[in-house]
Short mmCIF file of C-alpha atoms in Angstrom, two decimals:
data_model
loop_
_atom_site.label_atom_id
_atom_site.label_comp_id
_atom_site.label_asym_id
_atom_site.label_seq_id
_atom_site.Cartn_x
_atom_site.Cartn_y
_atom_site.Cartn_z
CA MET A 1 58.49 13.98 17.40
CA SER A 2 55.72 15.53 15.31
CA LYS A 3 54.30 18.91 16.17
CA LYS A 4 50.83 19.00 17.66
CA ARG A 5 48.32 20.16 15.10
CA ARG A 6 46.59 23.44 15.83
CA GLU A 7 43.04 23.22 17.09
CA ILE A 8 40.28 24.01 14.59
CA PRO A 9 39.35 27.67 15.10
CA VAL A 10 35.78 28.52 16.07
CA PHE A 11 34.39 31.83 14.85
CA ASP A 12 31.47 33.79 16.26
CA GLN A 13 29.89 34.09 12.81
CA PRO A 14 28.33 31.08 11.06
CA ILE A 15 29.84 29.45 7.97
CA ILE A 16 28.15 27.49 5.16
CA GLU A 17 29.85 24.38 3.77
CA THR A 18 28.91 24.64 0.10
CA HIS A 19 30.50 21.44 -1.22
CA CYS A 20 31.23 18.09 0.42
CA HIS A 21 30.47 14.42 -0.12
CA LEU A 22 29.02 13.11 3.14
CA ASP A 23 28.42 9.64 1.68
CA TYR A 24 32.16 9.29 0.97
CA LEU A 25 33.29 9.97 4.56
CA THR A 26 34.50 6.86 6.37
CA ASP A 27 36.59 7.94 9.37
CA ARG A 28 33.75 8.44 11.84
CA PRO A 29 29.98 8.06 12.10
CA LEU A 30 27.98 10.67 10.19
CA GLU A 31 26.34 11.92 13.41
CA GLU A 32 29.77 12.62 14.87
CA THR A 33 30.91 14.46 11.74
CA LEU A 34 27.84 16.67 11.79
CA GLU A 35 28.15 17.27 15.52
CA GLN A 36 31.76 18.42 15.08
CA ALA A 37 30.69 20.66 12.19
CA LYS A 38 28.05 22.28 14.39
CA GLY A 39 30.72 22.67 17.05
CA VAL A 40 32.76 24.98 14.80
CA ASN A 41 29.68 27.03 13.86
CA ILE A 42 28.93 25.52 10.46
CA GLU A 43 25.31 26.45 9.95
CA LYS A 44 24.49 24.57 6.74
CA VAL A 45 26.09 21.71 4.79
CA ILE A 46 25.50 20.92 1.12
CA THR A 47 26.35 17.34 0.14
CA ILE A 48 26.91 16.82 -3.57
CA ALA A 49 25.66 14.19 -6.00
CA VAL A 50 28.05 12.80 -8.60
CA SER A 51 26.71 9.56 -10.10
CA PRO A 52 23.52 7.65 -10.84
CA ASP A 53 24.38 5.43 -7.87
CA ASN A 54 24.32 8.23 -5.30
CA LEU A 55 21.46 10.47 -6.45
CA ALA A 56 19.04 8.77 -4.06
CA ARG A 57 21.63 8.57 -1.28
CA VAL A 58 22.20 12.32 -1.43
CA ARG A 59 18.46 12.88 -1.18
CA GLU A 60 18.40 10.63 1.90
CA LEU A 61 21.33 12.49 3.45
CA SER A 62 19.58 15.81 2.88
CA GLN A 63 16.93 14.58 5.33
CA VAL A 64 19.24 13.62 8.22
CA ALA A 65 19.14 17.12 9.73
CA PRO A 66 17.27 20.35 8.97
CA TRP A 67 20.55 22.07 8.10
CA VAL A 68 21.82 19.44 5.61
CA TYR A 69 21.00 19.96 1.94
CA GLY A 70 21.86 18.21 -1.33
CA THR A 71 22.20 18.50 -5.09
CA GLN A 72 21.32 16.28 -8.04
CA GLY A 73 23.63 15.80 -11.00
CA ILE A 74 26.17 13.60 -12.76
CA HIS A 75 29.91 14.31 -12.59
CA PRO A 76 31.86 14.26 -15.87
CA HIS A 77 33.69 11.11 -14.68
CA ASP A 78 30.33 9.32 -14.90
CA ALA A 79 29.05 11.01 -18.06
CA GLU A 80 28.91 7.72 -19.95
CA SER A 81 26.41 6.37 -17.40
CA TYR A 82 24.01 9.25 -18.13
CA SER A 83 20.70 8.18 -19.69
CA ASP A 84 17.16 9.40 -20.24
CA ASP A 85 16.16 7.61 -17.02
CA VAL A 86 18.93 9.32 -15.05
CA GLU A 87 17.91 12.66 -16.50
CA ALA A 88 14.30 12.01 -15.54
CA GLU A 89 15.38 11.27 -11.96
CA ILE A 90 17.39 14.50 -11.74
CA ARG A 91 14.50 16.49 -13.19
CA ALA A 92 12.02 14.85 -10.84
CA HIS A 93 13.99 15.90 -7.75
CA ALA A 94 15.80 19.10 -8.78
CA ARG A 95 13.13 21.20 -7.10
CA ASP A 96 12.75 19.11 -3.94
CA GLU A 97 12.69 21.23 -0.81
CA LYS A 98 16.13 20.09 0.39
CA ILE A 99 17.78 20.01 -3.07
CA VAL A 100 19.44 23.36 -3.77
CA ALA A 101 21.31 22.94 -7.08
CA VAL A 102 22.02 20.86 -10.17
CA GLY A 103 25.47 19.39 -9.79
CA GLU A 104 28.18 18.33 -9.75
CA ILE A 105 28.34 18.66 -13.53
CA GLY A 106 30.95 19.80 -16.03
CA LEU A 107 34.07 18.67 -17.86
CA ASP A 108 37.21 16.82 -16.77
CA TYR A 109 39.94 16.47 -19.39
CA PHE A 110 42.60 15.69 -16.78
CA TYR A 111 41.41 12.17 -15.99
CA ASP A 112 39.35 11.72 -19.17
CA ASN A 113 37.26 9.01 -17.49
CA ALA A 114 34.56 9.58 -20.10
CA ASP A 115 34.66 10.41 -23.79
CA ARG A 116 34.94 14.18 -24.22
CA ASP A 117 32.06 14.41 -26.70
CA VAL A 118 29.87 12.56 -24.20
CA GLN A 119 31.03 14.85 -21.39
CA ARG A 120 30.07 17.93 -23.41
CA GLU A 121 26.64 16.53 -24.32
CA VAL A 122 25.86 15.54 -20.72
CA PHE A 123 27.07 18.93 -19.45
CA ARG A 124 24.71 20.71 -21.86
CA ARG A 125 21.77 18.47 -20.98
CA GLN A 126 22.18 19.13 -17.29
CA LEU A 127 22.61 22.87 -17.75
CA GLN A 128 19.26 22.72 -19.53
CA ILE A 129 17.75 21.00 -16.48
CA ALA A 130 18.98 23.91 -14.35
CA CYS A 131 17.40 26.38 -16.77
CA ASP A 132 14.10 24.49 -16.78
CA THR A 133 13.93 24.09 -12.99
CA ASP A 134 15.37 27.49 -12.04
CA ARG A 135 18.22 25.99 -10.04
CA PRO A 136 21.83 27.17 -9.69
CA VAL A 137 24.63 24.92 -10.92
CA VAL A 138 27.67 23.37 -9.26
CA ILE A 139 30.36 23.03 -11.93
CA HIS A 140 33.48 20.89 -12.09
CA SER A 141 36.03 22.03 -14.68
CA ARG A 142 39.52 20.57 -14.93
CA GLU A 143 41.89 21.13 -17.84
CA ALA A 144 38.82 22.12 -19.89
CA ASP A 145 38.73 25.90 -19.62
CA GLU A 146 37.99 26.71 -23.27
CA ASP A 147 35.16 24.20 -23.64
CA THR A 148 33.68 25.20 -20.28
CA ILE A 149 33.61 28.85 -21.42
CA GLU A 150 32.11 27.90 -24.79
CA ILE A 151 29.33 25.77 -23.29
CA LEU A 152 28.47 28.23 -20.52
CA GLY A 153 28.33 30.90 -23.22
CA GLU A 154 25.51 28.98 -24.89
CA PHE A 155 23.43 29.36 -21.70
CA GLU A 156 24.25 32.96 -20.80
CA THR A 157 20.72 34.23 -21.43
CA THR A 158 18.73 31.21 -20.21
CA LEU A 159 20.58 30.12 -17.04
CA LYS A 160 19.22 32.70 -14.63
CA ARG A 161 20.61 31.50 -11.29
CA ARG A 162 24.26 30.88 -12.32
CA GLY A 163 26.02 29.10 -9.41
CA VAL A 164 29.61 28.16 -8.66
CA ILE A 165 32.66 26.75 -10.36
CA HIS A 166 33.77 24.68 -7.42
CA SER A 167 37.29 23.74 -6.32
CA PHE A 168 38.61 26.35 -8.70
CA THR A 169 42.02 25.36 -10.10
CA SER A 170 41.61 26.69 -13.64
CA GLY A 171 43.37 29.59 -15.29
CA PRO A 172 42.64 33.32 -15.17
CA GLY A 173 40.73 33.20 -18.47
CA LEU A 174 37.96 30.99 -17.08
CA ALA A 175 38.04 32.93 -13.81
CA ARG A 176 37.53 36.27 -15.57
CA TYR A 177 34.76 34.90 -17.76
CA ALA A 178 32.93 33.34 -14.80
CA LEU A 179 33.27 36.41 -12.61
CA ASP A 180 32.14 38.73 -15.41
CA GLN A 181 29.09 36.52 -15.93
CA GLY A 182 28.13 36.58 -12.26
CA TRP A 183 29.33 33.15 -11.18
CA CYS A 184 30.95 32.44 -7.83
CA LEU A 185 34.25 30.58 -7.48
CA GLY A 186 34.56 27.91 -4.79
CA PHE A 187 37.82 27.51 -2.85
CA ASN A 188 38.86 24.77 -0.46
CA GLY A 189 41.93 23.28 1.21
CA ILE A 190 43.97 23.61 -1.98
CA THR A 191 44.40 27.27 -1.04
CA THR A 192 46.54 26.13 1.92
CA PHE A 193 48.85 23.88 -0.12
CA ASN A 194 52.45 25.04 -0.55
CA LYS A 195 52.49 24.59 -4.33
CA ALA A 196 49.08 26.16 -5.03
CA GLU A 197 50.19 29.73 -5.74
CA ASN A 198 48.22 29.60 -9.00
CA VAL A 199 45.02 29.06 -7.01
CA ARG A 200 45.91 31.81 -4.54
CA ASP A 201 46.43 34.14 -7.52
CA ILE A 202 42.80 33.51 -8.51
CA VAL A 203 41.70 34.13 -4.90
CA ARG A 204 43.44 37.53 -5.12
CA MET A 205 41.70 38.26 -8.42
CA ALA A 206 38.19 37.28 -7.34
CA PRO A 207 36.01 39.85 -5.54
CA ILE A 208 35.16 38.63 -2.05
CA GLU A 209 31.50 39.04 -3.10
CA GLN A 210 31.96 36.10 -5.52
CA ILE A 211 33.85 33.62 -3.34
CA LEU A 212 32.34 30.55 -1.69
CA LEU A 213 33.94 28.35 0.97
CA GLU A 214 33.98 24.56 0.64
CA THR A 215 35.96 21.53 1.74
CA ASP A 216 35.19 19.01 -1.07
CA SER A 217 35.63 16.49 1.73
CA PRO A 218 36.76 13.76 2.01
CA PHE A 219 39.31 15.14 -0.47
CA LEU A 220 41.81 18.04 -0.26
CA THR A 221 42.25 18.29 3.49
CA PRO A 222 43.68 21.69 4.42
CA VAL A 223 46.95 22.35 6.21
CA PRO A 224 47.57 21.55 9.07
CA TYR A 225 45.51 18.34 8.80
CA ARG A 226 46.79 17.04 5.46
CA GLY A 227 47.04 13.27 5.57
CA LYS A 228 43.76 12.94 7.45
CA GLU A 229 40.38 12.46 5.82
CA ASN A 230 38.85 15.85 5.11
CA ALA A 231 35.52 16.80 6.69
CA PRO A 232 33.25 19.86 6.84
CA PHE A 233 34.58 20.84 10.27
CA TYR A 234 37.94 21.79 8.73
CA LEU A 235 36.27 24.63 6.80
CA PRO A 236 37.50 27.36 9.21
CA PHE A 237 41.05 26.82 7.95
CA VAL A 238 39.89 27.70 4.43
CA ALA A 239 38.24 30.88 5.69
CA GLU A 240 41.46 31.88 7.45
CA LYS A 241 43.55 31.33 4.32
CA ILE A 242 41.19 33.34 2.11
CA ALA A 243 41.41 36.22 4.58
CA GLU A 244 45.20 35.99 4.64
CA VAL A 245 45.57 35.84 0.85
CA LYS A 246 43.13 38.68 0.21
CA GLU A 247 44.50 40.73 3.12
CA LEU A 248 41.00 41.23 4.49
CA PRO A 249 39.69 41.05 8.06
CA LEU A 250 38.59 37.51 8.88
CA ASP A 251 35.14 38.61 10.03
CA GLU A 252 34.59 40.36 6.69
CA VAL A 253 35.53 37.21 4.76
CA ILE A 254 33.24 35.05 6.88
CA GLY A 255 30.35 37.50 6.64
CA LYS A 256 30.65 38.08 2.89
CA THR A 257 31.10 34.40 1.96
CA TYR A 258 28.11 33.54 4.15
CA ALA A 259 26.00 36.11 2.29
CA ASN A 260 27.31 34.78 -1.04
CA SER A 261 26.26 31.24 -0.07
CA LEU A 262 22.76 32.38 0.85
CA ARG A 263 22.43 34.38 -2.37
CA THR A 264 23.57 31.42 -4.48
CA PHE A 265 21.76 28.49 -2.85
CA PHE A 266 19.21 29.90 -0.37
CA PRO A 267 17.86 33.10 -1.93
CA GLY A 268 14.74 33.05 0.23
CA GLU A 269 16.75 33.53 3.42
#
């Protein structure tokens, strides 16, 4: 007989979900997902664009509640579908009131779903959009540490807002570069996985002032709910694990990561 899963903890302090894909969730109605997120004191949710097909959908989702926000950008998997028209759409909406970043953009040499030269070109073009619109960036980097460092280096003086390397699973070299340059690192349910000591090592390395919490739902569901579709309301488990790994009081982790999220995406608050 299977053990009963532990209830999702509810903290007194609010949390910000900095990276999820609300349009990919299928297990329950969106209203129910958001209601459950509110129930565990998630104050804001950022849903992330990844392809030309969901740019408009993310903008629609950013309007479903005052506390839901979005991004605009093309994931490296879809780099070959990038075009001048797609770029024009991202530029046109990057500064919308409910759009808080350019992303999810970057490089993915693990799946190699798009030609690497194309990925690099599209990454650069979208970093330029962030420079031109004064928006932070949400970066995806997998098995591409050296090229990610090289390309970000080209924008060190022009990309004022920086942003986050989300779902950080890269090596210490990219972590050190990003941290030194003022980027945040985003951590999610991977931190709870048994075989993710390499990720926990980066959590230990990163100052709490540069860590963001995310779920990347519907992917990467944290222990003890692995096997179920991930959702923003599982974010408290990530906060707990960060506190455990960094040997910090939970309320400090929640407070600092909340402040980091505001600084990165909501600087006016």
